[in-house]
PDB file of C-alpha atoms in Angstrom:
ATOM      1  CA  UNK A   1    -138.496  61.187  15.576  1.00 69.00           C
ATOM      2  CA  UNK A   2    -135.104  62.240  16.891  1.00 76.00           C
ATOM      3  CA  UNK A   3    -132.286  64.025  15.119  1.00 77.00           C
ATOM      4  CA  UNK A   4    -128.601  63.999  15.930  1.00 81.00           C
ATOM      5  CA  UNK A   5    -125.354  65.038  14.282  1.00 84.00           C
ATOM      6  CA  UNK A   6    -123.037  62.027  14.165  1.00 87.00           C
ATOM      7  CA  UNK A   7    -120.593  60.010  12.080  1.00 89.00           C
ATOM      8  CA  UNK A   8    -122.348  57.969   9.427  1.00 90.00           C
ATOM      9  CA  UNK A   9    -121.932  56.312   6.048  1.00 89.00           C
ATOM     10  CA  UNK A  10    -123.159  58.527   3.218  1.00 84.00           C
ATOM     11  CA  UNK A  11    -123.212  55.810   0.567  1.00 84.00           C
ATOM     12  CA  UNK A  12    -126.918  55.503  -0.439  1.00 78.00           C
ATOM     13  CA  UNK A  13    -126.372  51.883  -1.541  1.00 81.00           C
ATOM     14  CA  UNK A  14    -124.903  50.798   1.797  1.00 88.00           C
ATOM     15  CA  UNK A  15    -126.895  49.125   4.594  1.00 88.00           C
ATOM     16  CA  UNK A  16    -125.341  51.608   7.033  1.00 88.00           C
ATOM     17  CA  UNK A  17    -126.504  54.654   5.077  1.00 87.00           C
ATOM     18  CA  UNK A  18    -127.329  57.476   7.545  1.00 85.00           C
ATOM     19  CA  UNK A  19    -127.007  55.226  10.597  1.00 87.00           C
ATOM     20  CA  UNK A  20    -124.948  56.429  13.577  1.00 88.00           C
ATOM     21  CA  UNK A  21    -121.583  54.636  13.457  1.00 90.00           C
ATOM     22  CA  UNK A  22    -118.279  54.605  15.325  1.00 90.00           C
ATOM     23  CA  UNK A  23    -114.780  54.633  13.910  1.00 90.00           C
ATOM     24  CA  UNK A  24    -113.410  56.083  10.689  1.00 89.00           C
ATOM     25  CA  UNK A  25    -114.593  53.551   8.081  1.00 92.00           C
ATOM     26  CA  UNK A  26    -117.972  51.977   7.350  1.00 91.00           C
ATOM     27  CA  UNK A  27    -118.020  48.314   8.388  1.00 90.00           C
ATOM     28  CA  UNK A  28    -120.047  47.422   5.266  1.00 89.00           C
ATOM     29  CA  UNK A  29    -118.704  49.377   2.299  1.00 89.00           C
ATOM     30  CA  UNK A  30    -115.401  50.560   3.841  1.00 89.00           C
ATOM     31  CA  UNK A  31    -115.955  54.172   2.849  1.00 89.00           C
ATOM     32  CA  UNK A  32    -114.821  56.982   5.146  1.00 89.00           C
ATOM     33  CA  UNK A  33    -117.456  58.073   7.646  1.00 89.00           C
ATOM     34  CA  UNK A  34    -118.663  61.666   7.608  1.00 86.00           C
ATOM     35  CA  UNK A  35    -120.508  63.897  10.033  1.00 86.00           C
ATOM     36  CA  UNK A  36    -124.142  64.428   9.058  1.00 83.00           C
ATOM     37  CA  UNK A  37    -127.609  64.947  10.483  1.00 81.00           C
ATOM     38  CA  UNK A  38    -129.297  61.606  11.204  1.00 82.00           C
ATOM     39  CA  UNK A  39    -133.030  61.147  11.677  1.00 79.00           C
ATOM     40  CA  UNK A  40    -134.121  58.193  13.800  1.00 77.00           C
ATOM     41  CA  UNK A  41    -137.716  56.990  14.067  1.00 76.00           C
ATOM     42  CA  UNK A  42    -138.529  56.507  17.770  1.00 78.00           C
ATOM     43  CA  UNK A  43    -142.181  55.548  17.416  1.00 82.00           C
ATOM     44  CA  UNK A  44    -144.583  54.938  14.554  1.00 81.00           C
ATOM     45  CA  UNK A  45    -148.296  55.666  14.798  1.00 79.00           C
ATOM     46  CA  UNK A  46    -150.597  54.350  12.067  1.00 79.00           C
ATOM     47  CA  UNK A  47    -153.733  56.429  11.466  1.00 72.00           C
ATOM     48  CA  UNK A  48    -156.789  54.798   9.916  1.00 78.00           C
ATOM     49  CA  UNK A  49    -157.272  58.013   8.010  1.00 78.00           C
ATOM     50  CA  UNK A  50    -154.256  60.038   6.781  1.00 72.00           C
ATOM     51  CA  UNK A  51    -153.314  62.757   9.252  1.00 71.00           C
ATOM     52  CA  UNK A  52    -153.206  66.262   7.798  1.00 74.00           C
ATOM     53  CA  UNK A  53    -152.093  69.453   9.433  1.00 76.00           C
ATOM     54  CA  UNK A  54    -153.594  72.303   7.459  1.00 83.00           C
ATOM     55  CA  UNK A  55    -153.771  76.038   7.827  1.00 85.00           C
ATOM     56  CA  UNK A  56    -154.283  79.018   5.561  1.00 90.00           C
ATOM     57  CA  UNK A  57    -151.364  81.344   4.907  1.00 91.00           C
ATOM     58  CA  UNK A  58    -149.968  83.440   2.045  1.00 91.00           C
ATOM     59  CA  UNK A  59    -147.376  81.886  -0.278  1.00 95.00           C
ATOM     60  CA  UNK A  60    -144.866  83.235  -2.791  1.00 95.00           C
ATOM     61  CA  UNK A  61    -144.175  81.006  -5.802  1.00 95.00           C
ATOM     62  CA  UNK A  62    -140.831  80.937  -7.649  1.00 95.00           C
ATOM     63  CA  UNK A  63    -140.028  79.210 -10.918  1.00 95.00           C
ATOM     64  CA  UNK A  64    -137.039  79.377 -13.268  1.00 96.00           C
ATOM     65  CA  UNK A  65    -137.661  80.628 -16.784  1.00 94.00           C
ATOM     66  CA  UNK A  66    -136.020  78.619 -19.622  1.00 94.00           C
ATOM     67  CA  UNK A  67    -132.993  80.938 -20.180  1.00 96.00           C
ATOM     68  CA  UNK A  68    -132.154  81.022 -16.463  1.00 96.00           C
ATOM     69  CA  UNK A  69    -132.585  77.263 -16.131  1.00 96.00           C
ATOM     70  CA  UNK A  70    -130.241  76.751 -19.095  1.00 97.00           C
ATOM     71  CA  UNK A  71    -127.657  79.060 -17.525  1.00 97.00           C
ATOM     72  CA  UNK A  72    -127.985  77.258 -14.175  1.00 97.00           C
ATOM     73  CA  UNK A  73    -127.518  73.852 -15.834  1.00 97.00           C
ATOM     74  CA  UNK A  74    -124.374  75.162 -17.525  1.00 97.00           C
ATOM     75  CA  UNK A  75    -123.079  76.330 -14.141  1.00 97.00           C
ATOM     76  CA  UNK A  76    -123.810  72.913 -12.594  1.00 97.00           C
ATOM     77  CA  UNK A  77    -121.932  71.191 -15.426  1.00 97.00           C
ATOM     78  CA  UNK A  78    -118.986  73.579 -15.047  1.00 96.00           C
ATOM     79  CA  UNK A  79    -118.734  73.037 -11.284  1.00 96.00           C
ATOM     80  CA  UNK A  80    -118.962  69.241 -11.693  1.00 95.00           C
ATOM     81  CA  UNK A  81    -115.999  69.301 -14.083  1.00 96.00           C
ATOM     82  CA  UNK A  82    -114.105  71.501 -11.632  1.00 95.00           C
ATOM     83  CA  UNK A  83    -114.829  69.149  -8.702  1.00 94.00           C
ATOM     84  CA  UNK A  84    -113.836  66.039 -10.662  1.00 93.00           C
ATOM     85  CA  UNK A  85    -110.553  67.691 -11.595  1.00 94.00           C
ATOM     86  CA  UNK A  86    -109.878  68.557  -7.952  1.00 92.00           C
ATOM     87  CA  UNK A  87    -111.117  65.390  -6.234  1.00 90.00           C
ATOM     88  CA  UNK A  88    -111.232  62.647  -8.833  1.00 89.00           C
ATOM     89  CA  UNK A  89    -113.684  59.900  -7.895  1.00 85.00           C
ATOM     90  CA  UNK A  90    -113.751  60.947  -4.217  1.00 88.00           C
ATOM     91  CA  UNK A  91    -116.285  63.749  -4.573  1.00 89.00           C
ATOM     92  CA  UNK A  92    -116.960  65.405  -1.171  1.00 89.00           C
ATOM     93  CA  UNK A  93    -120.301  64.325   0.276  1.00 88.00           C
ATOM     94  CA  UNK A  94    -121.670  67.907   0.674  1.00 89.00           C
ATOM     95  CA  UNK A  95    -121.579  68.419  -3.112  1.00 93.00           C
ATOM     96  CA  UNK A  96    -122.810  65.021  -4.326  1.00 91.00           C
ATOM     97  CA  UNK A  97    -126.284  66.514  -4.739  1.00 92.00           C
ATOM     98  CA  UNK A  98    -124.921  68.008  -7.976  1.00 95.00           C
ATOM     99  CA  UNK A  99    -125.092  64.451  -9.376  1.00 94.00           C
ATOM    100  CA  UNK A 100    -128.324  63.314  -7.691  1.00 91.00           C
ATOM    101  CA  UNK A 101    -130.640  66.354  -7.907  1.00 93.00           C
ATOM    102  CA  UNK A 102    -131.891  68.376 -10.863  1.00 93.00           C
ATOM    103  CA  UNK A 103    -130.366  71.804 -11.353  1.00 95.00           C
ATOM    104  CA  UNK A 104    -133.682  73.592 -10.870  1.00 96.00           C
ATOM    105  CA  UNK A 105    -134.337  71.803  -7.563  1.00 96.00           C
ATOM    106  CA  UNK A 106    -130.777  72.506  -6.374  1.00 96.00           C
ATOM    107  CA  UNK A 107    -130.912  76.177  -7.270  1.00 97.00           C
ATOM    108  CA  UNK A 108    -134.400  76.925  -5.990  1.00 97.00           C
ATOM    109  CA  UNK A 109    -133.970  74.948  -2.771  1.00 97.00           C
ATOM    110  CA  UNK A 110    -130.599  76.511  -1.933  1.00 97.00           C
ATOM    111  CA  UNK A 111    -131.643  80.051  -2.829  1.00 97.00           C
ATOM    112  CA  UNK A 112    -134.773  79.693  -0.680  1.00 97.00           C
ATOM    113  CA  UNK A 113    -132.783  78.649   2.380  1.00 97.00           C
ATOM    114  CA  UNK A 114    -130.274  81.453   1.890  1.00 97.00           C
ATOM    115  CA  UNK A 115    -133.063  84.007   1.503  1.00 96.00           C
ATOM    116  CA  UNK A 116    -134.783  82.941   4.727  1.00 96.00           C
ATOM    117  CA  UNK A 117    -131.454  83.191   6.583  1.00 94.00           C
ATOM    118  CA  UNK A 118    -131.235  86.841   5.514  1.00 95.00           C
ATOM    119  CA  UNK A 119    -134.852  87.666   6.385  1.00 95.00           C
ATOM    120  CA  UNK A 120    -134.244  89.022   9.938  1.00 94.00           C
ATOM    121  CA  UNK A 121    -131.576  91.412   8.616  1.00 93.00           C
ATOM    122  CA  UNK A 122    -133.927  93.037   6.119  1.00 94.00           C
ATOM    123  CA  UNK A 123    -137.384  92.710   7.693  1.00 91.00           C
ATOM    124  CA  UNK A 124    -138.487  93.054  11.324  1.00 87.00           C
ATOM    125  CA  UNK A 125    -139.246  89.348  11.809  1.00 90.00           C
ATOM    126  CA  UNK A 126    -137.651  86.002  12.643  1.00 91.00           C
ATOM    127  CA  UNK A 127    -136.367  83.450  10.172  1.00 91.00           C
ATOM    128  CA  UNK A 128    -138.892  81.102  11.815  1.00 92.00           C
ATOM    129  CA  UNK A 129    -141.775  83.242  10.502  1.00 95.00           C
ATOM    130  CA  UNK A 130    -141.346  81.791   7.015  1.00 95.00           C
ATOM    131  CA  UNK A 131    -140.472  78.400   5.590  1.00 96.00           C
ATOM    132  CA  UNK A 132    -139.757  77.067   2.125  1.00 96.00           C
ATOM    133  CA  UNK A 133    -140.402  73.943   0.086  1.00 96.00           C
ATOM    134  CA  UNK A 134    -139.675  72.891  -3.512  1.00 96.00           C
ATOM    135  CA  UNK A 135    -142.208  70.709  -5.332  1.00 95.00           C
ATOM    136  CA  UNK A 136    -142.329  68.969  -8.684  1.00 90.00           C
ATOM    137  CA  UNK A 137    -145.617  69.831 -10.390  1.00 89.00           C
ATOM    138  CA  UNK A 138    -146.227  68.114 -13.726  1.00 84.00           C
ATOM    139  CA  UNK A 139    -143.146  69.180 -15.710  1.00 85.00           C
ATOM    140  CA  UNK A 140    -142.411  72.207 -13.523  1.00 91.00           C
ATOM    141  CA  UNK A 141    -140.201  72.583 -10.455  1.00 95.00           C
ATOM    142  CA  UNK A 142    -141.624  75.270  -8.187  1.00 96.00           C
ATOM    143  CA  UNK A 143    -140.408  76.797  -4.924  1.00 97.00           C
ATOM    144  CA  UNK A 144    -142.857  78.103  -2.325  1.00 97.00           C
ATOM    145  CA  UNK A 145    -142.189  80.526   0.522  1.00 97.00           C
ATOM    146  CA  UNK A 146    -144.988  80.354   3.067  1.00 96.00           C
ATOM    147  CA  UNK A 147    -145.864  81.920   6.403  1.00 95.00           C
ATOM    148  CA  UNK A 148    -145.633  79.503   9.312  1.00 93.00           C
ATOM    149  CA  UNK A 149    -148.798  80.454  11.190  1.00 91.00           C
ATOM    150  CA  UNK A 150    -152.534  80.454  10.543  1.00 91.00           C
ATOM    151  CA  UNK A 151    -153.640  83.512   8.605  1.00 91.00           C
ATOM    152  CA  UNK A 152    -150.072  84.602   7.879  1.00 91.00           C
ATOM    153  CA  UNK A 153    -147.678  86.928   9.620  1.00 93.00           C
ATOM    154  CA  UNK A 154    -146.432  89.153   6.797  1.00 93.00           C
ATOM    155  CA  UNK A 155    -143.125  87.368   6.194  1.00 94.00           C
ATOM    156  CA  UNK A 156    -143.881  86.087   2.680  1.00 95.00           C
ATOM    157  CA  UNK A 157    -145.448  89.415   1.759  1.00 94.00           C
ATOM    158  CA  UNK A 158    -142.154  91.039   2.748  1.00 94.00           C
ATOM    159  CA  UNK A 159    -140.249  88.497   0.653  1.00 95.00           C
ATOM    160  CA  UNK A 160    -142.439  89.300  -2.345  1.00 95.00           C
ATOM    161  CA  UNK A 161    -141.999  93.058  -1.925  1.00 94.00           C
ATOM    162  CA  UNK A 162    -138.292  93.060  -1.090  1.00 94.00           C
ATOM    163  CA  UNK A 163    -136.870  90.051  -2.913  1.00 95.00           C
ATOM    164  CA  UNK A 164    -134.042  91.985  -4.647  1.00 95.00           C
ATOM    165  CA  UNK A 165    -132.909  93.491  -1.332  1.00 96.00           C
ATOM    166  CA  UNK A 166    -133.180  90.104   0.375  1.00 96.00           C
ATOM    167  CA  UNK A 167    -131.251  88.449  -2.449  1.00 96.00           C
ATOM    168  CA  UNK A 168    -128.434  90.982  -2.119  1.00 97.00           C
ATOM    169  CA  UNK A 169    -128.225  90.460   1.636  1.00 96.00           C
ATOM    170  CA  UNK A 170    -128.459  86.671   1.342  1.00 96.00           C
ATOM    171  CA  UNK A 171    -125.698  86.702  -1.267  1.00 97.00           C
ATOM    172  CA  UNK A 172    -123.481  88.768   1.040  1.00 96.00           C
ATOM    173  CA  UNK A 173    -124.111  86.440   3.998  1.00 95.00           C
ATOM    174  CA  UNK A 174    -123.372  83.269   2.027  1.00 95.00           C
ATOM    175  CA  UNK A 175    -120.237  84.714   0.413  1.00 96.00           C
ATOM    176  CA  UNK A 176    -118.871  85.921   3.744  1.00 95.00           C
ATOM    177  CA  UNK A 177    -119.320  82.487   5.357  1.00 93.00           C
ATOM    178  CA  UNK A 178    -115.974  80.670   5.553  1.00 91.00           C
ATOM    179  CA  UNK A 179    -117.399  77.214   4.771  1.00 90.00           C
ATOM    180  CA  UNK A 180    -116.638  75.614   1.400  1.00 89.00           C
ATOM    181  CA  UNK A 181    -119.892  73.876   0.563  1.00 91.00           C
ATOM    182  CA  UNK A 182    -122.607  75.225   2.884  1.00 91.00           C
ATOM    183  CA  UNK A 183    -123.246  74.954   6.618  1.00 90.00           C
ATOM    184  CA  UNK A 184    -126.029  75.672   9.182  1.00 87.00           C
ATOM    185  CA  UNK A 185    -124.976  79.312   9.264  1.00 88.00           C
ATOM    186  CA  UNK A 186    -125.439  79.990   5.553  1.00 91.00           C
ATOM    187  CA  UNK A 187    -127.398  77.125   3.973  1.00 94.00           C
ATOM    188  CA  UNK A 188    -128.911  74.413   6.190  1.00 92.00           C
ATOM    189  CA  UNK A 189    -132.233  75.082   7.901  1.00 91.00           C
ATOM    190  CA  UNK A 190    -133.266  72.988  10.901  1.00 86.00           C
ATOM    191  CA  UNK A 191    -136.971  73.202  10.021  1.00 88.00           C
ATOM    192  CA  UNK A 192    -136.510  72.274   6.345  1.00 91.00           C
ATOM    193  CA  UNK A 193    -139.492  70.130   5.214  1.00 91.00           C
ATOM    194  CA  UNK A 194    -137.123  68.296   2.857  1.00 92.00           C
ATOM    195  CA  UNK A 195    -134.489  67.478   5.503  1.00 89.00           C
ATOM    196  CA  UNK A 196    -131.818  69.646   3.848  1.00 92.00           C
ATOM    197  CA  UNK A 197    -131.489  67.230   0.931  1.00 91.00           C
ATOM    198  CA  UNK A 198    -130.566  68.644  -2.476  1.00 93.00           C
ATOM    199  CA  UNK A 199    -128.679  71.771  -1.427  1.00 95.00           C
ATOM    200  CA  UNK A 200    -125.626  73.445  -2.928  1.00 96.00           C
ATOM    201  CA  UNK A 201    -124.185  76.747  -1.748  1.00 96.00           C
ATOM    202  CA  UNK A 202    -122.839  77.808  -5.135  1.00 96.00           C
ATOM    203  CA  UNK A 203    -126.041  77.084  -7.032  1.00 97.00           C
ATOM    204  CA  UNK A 204    -128.012  79.155  -4.534  1.00 97.00           C
ATOM    205  CA  UNK A 205    -125.492  81.967  -4.954  1.00 97.00           C
ATOM    206  CA  UNK A 206    -125.841  81.711  -8.728  1.00 97.00           C
ATOM    207  CA  UNK A 207    -129.593  82.410  -8.528  1.00 97.00           C
ATOM    208  CA  UNK A 208    -129.192  85.124  -5.891  1.00 97.00           C
ATOM    209  CA  UNK A 209    -126.641  86.851  -8.105  1.00 96.00           C
ATOM    210  CA  UNK A 210    -129.030  86.572 -11.079  1.00 95.00           C
ATOM    211  CA  UNK A 211    -131.776  88.303  -9.062  1.00 95.00           C
ATOM    212  CA  UNK A 212    -129.402  91.069  -7.956  1.00 95.00           C
ATOM    213  CA  UNK A 213    -128.117  91.629 -11.488  1.00 92.00           C
ATOM    214  CA  UNK A 214    -131.632  91.684 -12.959  1.00 90.00           C
ATOM    215  CA  UNK A 215    -132.701  94.288 -10.393  1.00 85.00           C
ATOM    216  CA  UNK A 216    -129.669  96.476 -11.150  1.00 82.00           C
ATOM    217  CA  UNK A 217    -130.465  96.278 -14.874  1.00 75.00           C
ATOM    218  CA  UNK A 218    -134.105  97.254 -14.318  1.00 68.00           C
ATOM    219  CA  UNK A 219    -133.227 100.158 -12.007  1.00 61.00           C
ATOM    220  CA  UNK A 220    -130.447 101.587 -14.217  1.00 53.00           C
ATOM    221  CA  UNK A 221    -131.351 104.808 -16.062  1.00 55.00           C
ATOM    222  CA  UNK A 222    -131.877 104.450 -19.769  1.00 48.00           C
TER     223      UNK A 222
END
């Protein structure tokens, strides 16, 4: 597979969806082209038996409790109203995931990316030492941090032990970024197993802020 950043049509119903295109308008649906990451299959190999790449490594599991999920859904609804008022029917492509992804997936996925971006500034390691994926399990949406090498390297253990500190740093990094909706500096992750789909900067910040506030409440003297 090959990846490139190019102009493409971001209309999921269009035949040109996520295909590299020239010009300013899509030749099929006539929508404005936008810059995005495009994945192109160069060669397909069919295995008689499914190919699995497995290794053992520590993981950290995150899940939203009902009150937090309710608050996050309310924030999603509020931001959608705000965006419709500002843009009408022409919602910017970077925030359309608010309409196509569940709030729990959006929040957990975005917060995970933002946390990994802050990892090198809190722990003596690289952001490549950990990765993150969000899975739907039965009726639960769960996020998993995991070490990226056999046997583990300590990155997820550090995330588990220092999540409040990481959340505070990740929140600061994302807020200080000048982009409006999220960019490779503060949100996108080139090694994302889910191809950076279902991300929203503000929903990640909402969860990071919730973690920071909860930690301040717990550490305040009674």
